Phi, psi and omega in degrees: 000128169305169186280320174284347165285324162320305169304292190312322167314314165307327181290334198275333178279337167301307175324303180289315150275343178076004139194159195206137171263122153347324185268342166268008171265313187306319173271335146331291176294310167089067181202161168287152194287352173301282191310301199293321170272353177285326174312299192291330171292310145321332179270323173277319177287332125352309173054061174248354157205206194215137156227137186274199157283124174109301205208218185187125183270163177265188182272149187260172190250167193275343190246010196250151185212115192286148156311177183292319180301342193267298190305348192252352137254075172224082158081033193295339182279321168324322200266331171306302184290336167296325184281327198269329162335275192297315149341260213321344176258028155272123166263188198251152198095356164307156191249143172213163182245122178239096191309130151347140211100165176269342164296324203295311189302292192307351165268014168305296211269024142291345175220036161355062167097028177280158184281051186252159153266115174238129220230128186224169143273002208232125179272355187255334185304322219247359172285294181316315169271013189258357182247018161229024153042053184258081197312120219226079166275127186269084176323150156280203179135192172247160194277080166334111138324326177248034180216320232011100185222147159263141168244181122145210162260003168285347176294325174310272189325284225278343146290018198248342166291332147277188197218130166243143165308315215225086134334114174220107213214149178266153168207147183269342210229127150234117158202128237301326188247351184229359171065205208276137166209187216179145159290354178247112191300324164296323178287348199237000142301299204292314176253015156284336191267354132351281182282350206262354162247040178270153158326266204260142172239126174254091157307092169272120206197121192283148189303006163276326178268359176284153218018020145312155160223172198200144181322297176280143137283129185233015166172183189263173144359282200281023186247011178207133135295146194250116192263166188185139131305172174013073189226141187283158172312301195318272179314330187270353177283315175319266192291016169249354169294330188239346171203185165294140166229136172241151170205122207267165179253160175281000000 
C-alpha cells in the first residue's frame, strides 16, 4: 500500500473511533511498526492527529471539553495507576483540595476512611468520599453540567475560606512552553486559585494531555508536579527542565 493511502486510512479510522493502536494499524496495514510510526509521526506534524502512548487519537479542538462519560473511557488503566501514585502521597491529617475529574475520582478508594480532610469541587468526589467516611467539604457554586464540577464565583468565594496541605487537580492541556490549561475560563480561575492556596500541587493527567493546550490557562509548569504514564524519555526531559514530573507505570 502506498503512503498517502496508508495515511488516508488512518485518518479515517481515528475519525470513526477517535483513537487507533499501533498494533492494529501494523496487522490492518500488513505493513511494519517502523511505517506505521513514521506514518503517524507526519501525520502530527501535520497536525491531523496526536500521538499517544500506543497509538494516536484525534486532535481536540481547545474550547471543546469531553464529557465526564467520554473521560471516564479515556485511558481507564493509566488513571487508575496515576490515582494510586497520588493517594500514596497523603498522610494522615492532611487537609487536601480534590479537583473535580476522573483521575482525581479514582483515588477514593485509595483512601478510605483515612484521618484526612477534603475539600472538593465535584459532586460525584464528594458522594464517594462521603461513603468512605471521609471527613468531607462540598464548594458551593453553580453545577457544570458536563462535567458535575461546581464553578463560577461563589465556588471562588467559599474556596477561598481554606487552606490546603495537598492540590490534587485534572487538566485537559500540559504543555512545556505554555503550561496548564482547561477549556472553561471560569474552571481554570477555580483551579489556579487552588494551587495558589495549597503547600503543594499535583496535576494528575494520563499521556493523552501532553502537549495539549486547551483555551484558558491556568499556570505555569513549575507551579505543580506532574504525575503521568507513558511518556518517552525525550518529552519527559522537555518537562522536567520546567517543573517535578513523576511517571507511573499502568
Amino acid at each position: 500500500m502506498l503512503t498517502p493511502e496508508r495515511h488516508q486510512y488512518i485518518i479515517e479510522k481515528i475519525k470513526q473511533d477517535g483513537f487507533v493502536k499501533i498494533q492494529r494499524l501494523v496487522k490492518d496495514l500488513n505493513t511494519s511498526e517502523s511505517t506505521i510510526r513514521r506514518d503517524l509521526s507526519q501525520l502530527e506534524d501535520m497536525h491531523l492527529l496526536k500521538r499517544v502512548h500506543g497509538g494516536a487519537e484525534s486532535v481536540k479542538k481547545r474550547g471543546q471539553e469531553p464529557t465526564i462519560s467520554e473521560k471516564s473511557m479515556s485511558h481507564p488503566l493509566e488513571k487508575k495507576a496515576i490515582a494510586k501514585y497520588a493517594a500514596s502521597l497523603i498522610e494522615d491529617g492532611d487537609c487536601i483540595y480534590l479537583d473535580a475529574g476522573t483521575t482525581t475520582l479514582e483515588m477514593i478508594p485509595y483512601i478510605q476512611e483515612r484521618m484526612i480532610t477534603v475539600v472538593t469541587n465535584g459532586i460525584q468526589q464528594a458522594a464517594a468520599l462521603k461513603d468512605s467516611d471521609i471527613v468531607t467539604y462540598l464548594i458551593g457554586g453553580r453545577i457544570k453540567k458536563s462535567t458535575n464540577a461546581l464553578i463560577g464565583s461563589q465556588a471562588i468565594e467559599n474556596l477561598s475560606h481554606y487552606r490546603f496541605d495537598k492540590c490534587f487537580l485534572g487538566m485537559n492541556g500540559i504543555h512545556p512552553e505554555w503550561g496548564y490549561s482547561t477549556p472553561d475560563p471560569e474552571e481554570a480561575i477555580l483551579k489556579r486559585s487552588a494551587m495558589d492556596l495549597g503547600k503543594e500541587s499535583f496535576v494528575l493527567a494520563d499521556s493523552s494531555k501532553l502537549g495539549e493546550t486547551s483555551f484558558s490557562k491556568v499556570a505555569m509548569l513549575n507551579q505543580a508536579t506532574i504525575i503521568t504514564t507513558g511518556i518517552d524519555s525525550d518529552k519527559e526531559a522537555k518537562y522536567k527542565m520546567k517543573t517535578t514530573i513523576k511517571v507511573v507505570k499502568p
